[in-house]
Amino acid sequence: MARSKGRLLVLEGIDGCGKTSQLQQLSSWLPTSGLMPAGSQLIVTREPGGTALGKSLRELLLHPPQDADPGPTAELLMYAADRAQHVDRVIQPALERGDWVLSDRFTGSTMAYQGYGRGLDRELITDLERIATRGLSPDVTVWLDIPLALSVQRRGSREEDRIEAEGFAFLERVSNGFSNLAKAHGWVSVMADRPLLEVAEAIQTALLTRAASWQR
Ligand code: TMP
């Protein structure tokens, strides 16, 4: 896929890492950061569920009706279908307009959850990723790194979705997966076991540094 004018920024992390709060912080900071070209918009979106089709897939993935829970391969393909639609209908058109896209999760989540967590074939996941994204990769991925025990504590007693309910050992594999991916792919890693504003500032500093190396 041809390189387009906009930028794709992705936030990744295990459930309970503070991703939602940091997404809010980033979406108000980015347009005033001086990083985005004049006239460009910030599109804030997420996976699964960044399109109308994706919203239905999200519901089926996370809160399936009785007896409709997908097996591991079906789950992998449903996340891939969500991503294909998201890239086609939301992300790629925005990048072509020159807009910036901030996505709550992207390909890293599939490798961490379905690859490391479920133990599905990682080469197959990479092939699927290429199909779903048509070769598009993020300009920067920020990983919110948090000790697993703290993430579980932060999630507190709120109702778990199907993936969160997989238990500690599963999430530990996912967490190790994120750590490996962050090292292998040069993601920005930010310790998220700190007060919200401190984490937000660390993300902003890292993005300013990273963006300085981009060609304008
Ligand atoms: P969210 O509530 O942070 O949006 O995450 C939705 C859940 O879906 C979360 O438990 C992680 C999981 N997930 C995967 O297992 N694979 C994926 O490819 C994506 C995008 C999310």
mmCIF file of C-alpha atoms and ligand atoms in Angstrom:
data_model
loop_
_atom_site.group_PDB
_atom_site.id
_atom_site.type_symbol
_atom_site.label_atom_id
_atom_site.label_comp_id
_atom_site.label_asym_id
_atom_site.label_seq_id
_atom_site.Cartn_x
_atom_site.Cartn_y
_atom_site.Cartn_z
ATOM 1 C CA MET A 1 0.000 0.000 0.000
ATOM 2 C CA ALA A 2 1.412 3.418 -0.943
ATOM 3 C CA ARG A 3 2.664 5.665 1.848
ATOM 4 C CA SER A 4 0.124 8.404 2.488
ATOM 5 C CA LYS A 5 0.261 11.846 4.030
ATOM 6 C CA GLY A 6 -1.297 11.218 7.428
ATOM 7 C CA ARG A 7 0.090 9.368 10.431
ATOM 8 C CA LEU A 8 -1.154 6.291 12.280
ATOM 9 C CA LEU A 9 -0.563 6.200 16.022
ATOM 10 C CA VAL A 10 -1.529 3.141 18.063
ATOM 11 C CA LEU A 11 -1.953 2.572 21.790
ATOM 12 C CA GLU A 12 -1.507 -0.998 23.055
ATOM 13 C CA GLY A 13 -1.569 -2.742 26.420
ATOM 14 C CA ILE A 14 -3.287 -5.362 28.554
ATOM 15 C CA ASP A 15 -6.758 -4.774 29.937
ATOM 16 C CA GLY A 16 -6.548 -2.440 32.949
ATOM 17 C CA CYS A 17 -3.344 -0.665 31.842
ATOM 18 C CA GLY A 18 -5.072 2.744 31.752
ATOM 19 C CA LYS A 19 -5.390 2.836 27.959
ATOM 20 C CA THR A 20 -8.798 4.549 27.927
ATOM 21 C CA SER A 21 -7.630 7.458 30.117
ATOM 22 C CA GLN A 22 -4.427 7.867 28.109
ATOM 23 C CA LEU A 23 -6.407 7.827 24.884
ATOM 24 C CA GLN A 24 -8.475 10.735 26.205
ATOM 25 C CA GLN A 25 -5.338 12.625 27.276
ATOM 26 C CA LEU A 26 -3.705 12.055 23.892
ATOM 27 C CA SER A 27 -6.762 13.035 21.894
ATOM 28 C CA SER A 28 -6.916 16.422 23.562
ATOM 29 C CA TRP A 29 -3.137 16.976 23.500
ATOM 30 C CA LEU A 30 -2.315 15.939 19.913
ATOM 31 C CA PRO A 31 -4.245 18.690 18.058
ATOM 32 C CA THR A 32 -2.484 21.326 20.191
ATOM 33 C CA SER A 33 0.940 19.617 20.165
ATOM 34 C CA GLY A 34 2.264 21.315 17.039
ATOM 35 C CA LEU A 35 2.911 17.879 15.525
ATOM 36 C CA MET A 36 -0.117 17.751 13.237
ATOM 37 C CA PRO A 37 -0.016 19.813 10.041
ATOM 38 C CA ALA A 38 -2.421 22.766 9.897
ATOM 39 C CA GLY A 39 -5.859 21.730 8.652
ATOM 40 C CA SER A 40 -5.461 18.044 9.458
ATOM 41 C CA GLN A 41 -7.978 16.316 11.716
ATOM 42 C CA LEU A 42 -7.420 13.735 14.438
ATOM 43 C CA ILE A 43 -9.544 10.603 14.029
ATOM 44 C CA VAL A 44 -9.801 8.620 17.262
ATOM 45 C CA THR A 45 -10.874 5.041 16.722
ATOM 46 C CA ARG A 46 -10.523 1.525 18.060
ATOM 47 C CA GLU A 47 -10.287 -2.202 17.431
ATOM 48 C CA PRO A 48 -12.406 -4.125 17.581
ATOM 49 C CA GLY A 49 -15.339 -1.845 16.761
ATOM 50 C CA GLY A 50 -14.077 1.074 14.663
ATOM 51 C CA THR A 51 -16.729 0.564 11.953
ATOM 52 C CA ALA A 52 -20.420 -0.415 11.867
ATOM 53 C CA LEU A 53 -19.460 -3.995 10.940
ATOM 54 C CA GLY A 54 -16.751 -3.889 13.599
ATOM 55 C CA LYS A 55 -19.253 -2.911 16.298
ATOM 56 C CA SER A 56 -21.255 -6.068 15.594
ATOM 57 C CA LEU A 57 -18.061 -8.161 15.530
ATOM 58 C CA ARG A 58 -16.970 -6.596 18.838
ATOM 59 C CA GLU A 59 -20.223 -7.621 20.477
ATOM 60 C CA LEU A 60 -19.896 -11.180 19.127
ATOM 61 C CA LEU A 61 -16.256 -11.377 20.210
ATOM 62 C CA LEU A 62 -16.595 -9.936 23.689
ATOM 63 C CA HIS A 63 -20.196 -10.654 24.690
ATOM 64 C CA PRO A 64 -21.433 -13.524 22.493
ATOM 65 C CA PRO A 65 -24.942 -14.866 23.023
ATOM 66 C CA GLN A 66 -25.159 -18.277 24.642
ATOM 67 C CA ASP A 67 -23.482 -21.058 22.611
ATOM 68 C CA ALA A 68 -22.156 -18.516 20.065
ATOM 69 C CA ASP A 69 -18.683 -18.065 21.547
ATOM 70 C CA PRO A 70 -16.048 -18.346 18.801
ATOM 71 C CA GLY A 71 -13.267 -20.921 18.991
ATOM 72 C CA PRO A 72 -9.627 -19.720 18.743
ATOM 73 C CA THR A 73 -9.411 -19.800 14.916
ATOM 74 C CA ALA A 74 -12.801 -18.158 14.408
ATOM 75 C CA GLU A 75 -11.788 -15.538 16.986
ATOM 76 C CA LEU A 76 -8.567 -14.815 15.074
ATOM 77 C CA LEU A 77 -10.457 -14.449 11.782
ATOM 78 C CA MET A 78 -13.076 -12.185 13.364
ATOM 79 C CA TYR A 79 -10.383 -9.803 14.669
ATOM 80 C CA ALA A 80 -8.825 -9.902 11.183
ATOM 81 C CA ALA A 81 -12.193 -9.115 9.548
ATOM 82 C CA ASP A 82 -12.723 -6.225 11.955
ATOM 83 C CA ARG A 83 -9.252 -4.880 11.037
ATOM 84 C CA ALA A 84 -9.719 -5.281 7.271
ATOM 85 C CA GLN A 85 -12.936 -3.249 7.407
ATOM 86 C CA HIS A 86 -11.350 -0.688 9.724
ATOM 87 C CA VAL A 87 -8.332 -0.165 7.445
ATOM 88 C CA ASP A 88 -10.498 0.017 4.301
ATOM 89 C CA ARG A 89 -13.268 2.250 5.592
ATOM 90 C CA VAL A 90 -11.668 4.425 8.263
ATOM 91 C CA ILE A 91 -7.886 4.365 8.557
ATOM 92 C CA GLN A 92 -6.669 4.381 4.954
ATOM 93 C CA PRO A 93 -9.152 7.054 3.761
ATOM 94 C CA ALA A 94 -8.176 9.267 6.719
ATOM 95 C CA LEU A 95 -4.442 8.869 6.014
ATOM 96 C CA GLU A 96 -5.013 9.673 2.340
ATOM 97 C CA ARG A 97 -6.794 12.901 3.328
ATOM 98 C CA GLY A 98 -3.707 13.785 5.403
ATOM 99 C CA ASP A 99 -5.481 13.262 8.712
ATOM 100 C CA TRP A 100 -3.943 11.631 11.769
ATOM 101 C CA VAL A 101 -5.427 8.458 13.210
ATOM 102 C CA LEU A 102 -5.139 7.425 16.845
ATOM 103 C CA SER A 103 -6.230 3.816 17.265
ATOM 104 C CA ASP A 104 -6.964 2.049 20.527
ATOM 105 C CA ARG A 105 -5.286 -1.291 19.593
ATOM 106 C CA PHE A 106 -4.143 -2.625 16.198
ATOM 107 C CA THR A 107 -2.105 -5.592 14.909
ATOM 108 C CA GLY A 108 -0.005 -5.837 18.095
ATOM 109 C CA SER A 109 -3.073 -6.931 20.038
ATOM 110 C CA THR A 110 -3.726 -9.878 17.714
ATOM 111 C CA MET A 111 -0.130 -11.073 18.009
ATOM 112 C CA ALA A 112 -0.189 -10.633 21.814
ATOM 113 C CA TYR A 113 -3.644 -12.123 22.545
ATOM 114 C CA GLN A 114 -4.154 -14.705 19.790
ATOM 115 C CA GLY A 115 -0.438 -15.431 19.178
ATOM 116 C CA TYR A 116 1.135 -15.395 22.641
ATOM 117 C CA GLY A 117 -2.086 -15.744 24.678
ATOM 118 C CA ARG A 118 -3.919 -18.450 22.708
ATOM 119 C CA GLY A 119 -0.746 -19.973 21.254
ATOM 120 C CA LEU A 120 -1.898 -19.734 17.618
ATOM 121 C CA ASP A 121 0.698 -19.928 14.841
ATOM 122 C CA ARG A 122 2.492 -16.584 14.746
ATOM 123 C CA GLU A 123 3.543 -16.893 11.104
ATOM 124 C CA LEU A 124 -0.078 -17.438 10.146
ATOM 125 C CA ILE A 125 -1.003 -14.355 12.188
ATOM 126 C CA THR A 126 1.630 -12.318 10.344
ATOM 127 C CA ASP A 127 0.203 -13.505 6.989
ATOM 128 C CA LEU A 128 -3.317 -12.598 8.068
ATOM 129 C CA GLU A 129 -2.090 -9.234 9.296
ATOM 130 C CA ARG A 130 -0.714 -8.500 5.819
ATOM 131 C CA ILE A 131 -4.070 -9.368 4.258
ATOM 132 C CA ALA A 132 -6.127 -7.344 6.723
ATOM 133 C CA THR A 133 -3.917 -4.238 6.659
ATOM 134 C CA ARG A 134 -2.812 -4.518 3.021
ATOM 135 C CA GLY A 135 0.672 -3.735 4.273
ATOM 136 C CA LEU A 136 -0.201 -0.666 6.324
ATOM 137 C CA SER A 137 1.771 -0.403 9.569
ATOM 138 C CA PRO A 138 1.632 2.194 12.355
ATOM 139 C CA ASP A 139 4.011 5.155 12.350
ATOM 140 C CA VAL A 140 4.333 4.630 16.072
ATOM 141 C CA THR A 141 2.952 2.165 18.602
ATOM 142 C CA VAL A 142 2.911 3.159 22.266
ATOM 143 C CA TRP A 143 2.800 0.260 24.727
ATOM 144 C CA LEU A 144 1.532 0.929 28.238
ATOM 145 C CA ASP A 145 3.596 -1.414 30.388
ATOM 146 C CA ILE A 146 2.038 -2.330 33.724
ATOM 147 C CA PRO A 147 2.603 -5.174 36.214
ATOM 148 C CA LEU A 148 -0.155 -7.722 35.682
ATOM 149 C CA ALA A 149 -1.234 -7.747 39.343
ATOM 150 C CA LEU A 150 -1.798 -3.978 39.242
ATOM 151 C CA SER A 151 -3.830 -4.202 36.045
ATOM 152 C CA VAL A 152 -6.079 -6.803 37.655
ATOM 153 C CA GLN A 153 -6.455 -4.594 40.732
ATOM 154 C CA ARG A 154 -7.281 -1.578 38.536
ATOM 155 C CA ARG A 155 -9.981 -3.487 36.702
ATOM 156 C CA GLY A 156 -11.536 -4.015 40.134
ATOM 157 C CA SER A 157 -14.942 -5.626 40.267
ATOM 158 C CA ARG A 158 -16.284 -4.384 36.924
ATOM 159 C CA GLU A 159 -17.786 -7.104 34.775
ATOM 160 C CA GLU A 160 -15.225 -8.956 32.634
ATOM 161 C CA ASP A 161 -15.609 -9.493 28.899
ATOM 162 C CA ARG A 162 -14.938 -12.925 27.349
ATOM 163 C CA ILE A 163 -11.217 -12.234 26.788
ATOM 164 C CA GLU A 164 -10.597 -10.670 30.221
ATOM 165 C CA ALA A 165 -12.276 -13.695 31.798
ATOM 166 C CA GLU A 166 -9.534 -16.000 30.420
ATOM 167 C CA GLY A 167 -7.656 -15.680 33.719
ATOM 168 C CA PHE A 168 -4.242 -14.772 35.055
ATOM 169 C CA ALA A 169 -2.059 -17.311 33.177
ATOM 170 C CA PHE A 170 -3.538 -16.234 29.821
ATOM 171 C CA LEU A 171 -3.033 -12.547 30.567
ATOM 172 C CA GLU A 172 0.511 -13.271 31.737
ATOM 173 C CA ARG A 173 1.313 -14.789 28.338
ATOM 174 C CA VAL A 174 -0.299 -11.773 26.636
ATOM 175 C CA SER A 175 1.711 -9.405 28.794
ATOM 176 C CA ASN A 176 4.995 -11.201 28.000
ATOM 177 C CA GLY A 177 3.966 -11.124 24.352
ATOM 178 C CA PHE A 178 3.540 -7.347 24.416
ATOM 179 C CA SER A 179 6.943 -7.020 26.059
ATOM 180 C CA ASN A 180 8.610 -9.123 23.329
ATOM 181 C CA LEU A 181 6.793 -7.262 20.554
ATOM 182 C CA ALA A 182 7.729 -3.863 21.977
ATOM 183 C CA LYS A 183 11.416 -4.829 21.959
ATOM 184 C CA ALA A 184 11.319 -6.499 18.543
ATOM 185 C CA HIS A 185 9.472 -3.682 16.758
ATOM 186 C CA GLY A 186 10.874 -0.581 18.448
ATOM 187 C CA TRP A 187 7.606 0.456 20.097
ATOM 188 C CA VAL A 188 7.572 3.312 22.576
ATOM 189 C CA SER A 189 7.314 1.611 26.001
ATOM 190 C CA VAL A 190 5.890 3.691 28.824
ATOM 191 C CA MET A 191 5.625 2.498 32.441
ATOM 192 C CA ALA A 192 1.964 2.907 33.292
ATOM 193 C CA ASP A 193 2.092 2.144 37.029
ATOM 194 C CA ARG A 194 2.263 5.877 37.784
ATOM 195 C CA PRO A 195 -0.250 8.721 38.188
ATOM 196 C CA LEU A 196 -2.269 9.420 35.046
ATOM 197 C CA LEU A 197 -0.721 12.809 34.270
ATOM 198 C CA GLU A 198 2.826 11.509 34.711
ATOM 199 C CA VAL A 199 2.108 8.720 32.211
ATOM 200 C CA ALA A 200 0.490 11.224 29.812
ATOM 201 C CA GLU A 201 3.574 13.444 29.988
ATOM 202 C CA ALA A 202 5.898 10.504 29.335
ATOM 203 C CA ILE A 203 3.869 9.573 26.242
ATOM 204 C CA GLN A 204 3.926 13.154 24.967
ATOM 205 C CA THR A 205 7.707 13.455 25.430
ATOM 206 C CA ALA A 206 8.283 10.152 23.629
ATOM 207 C CA LEU A 207 6.029 11.178 20.734
ATOM 208 C CA LEU A 208 7.767 14.530 20.331
ATOM 209 C CA THR A 209 11.112 12.712 20.160
ATOM 210 C CA ARG A 210 9.822 10.090 17.729
ATOM 211 C CA ALA A 211 8.119 12.644 15.478
ATOM 212 C CA ALA A 212 11.319 14.687 15.223
ATOM 213 C CA SER A 213 12.756 11.845 13.139
ATOM 214 C CA TRP A 214 9.861 11.832 10.653
ATOM 215 C CA GLN A 215 10.218 13.587 7.332
ATOM 216 C CA ARG A 216 7.714 16.400 7.072
HETATM 217 P P1 TMP B 1 -10.678 -3.136 24.604
HETATM 218 O O1 TMP B 1 -11.787 -3.305 25.580
HETATM 219 O O2 TMP B 1 -9.413 -2.640 25.186
HETATM 220 O O3 TMP B 1 -11.115 -2.397 23.408
HETATM 221 O O4 TMP B 1 -10.262 -4.600 24.103
HETATM 222 C C1 TMP B 1 -11.075 -5.518 23.583
HETATM 223 C C2 TMP B 1 -10.591 -6.899 23.939
HETATM 224 O O5 TMP B 1 -10.264 -7.599 22.733
HETATM 225 C C3 TMP B 1 -9.351 -6.962 24.828
HETATM 226 O O6 TMP B 1 -9.557 -7.962 25.817
HETATM 227 C C4 TMP B 1 -8.253 -7.394 23.893
HETATM 228 C C5 TMP B 1 -8.980 -8.191 22.843
HETATM 229 N N1 TMP B 1 -8.336 -8.200 21.519
HETATM 230 C C6 TMP B 1 -7.796 -9.385 21.029
HETATM 231 O O7 TMP B 1 -7.842 -10.418 21.705
HETATM 232 N N2 TMP B 1 -7.242 -9.385 19.770
HETATM 233 C C7 TMP B 1 -7.207 -8.260 18.972
HETATM 234 O O8 TMP B 1 -6.706 -8.316 17.845
HETATM 235 C C8 TMP B 1 -7.770 -7.032 19.506
HETATM 236 C C9 TMP B 1 -7.770 -5.799 18.657
HETATM 237 C C10 TMP B 1 -8.314 -7.055 20.761
#
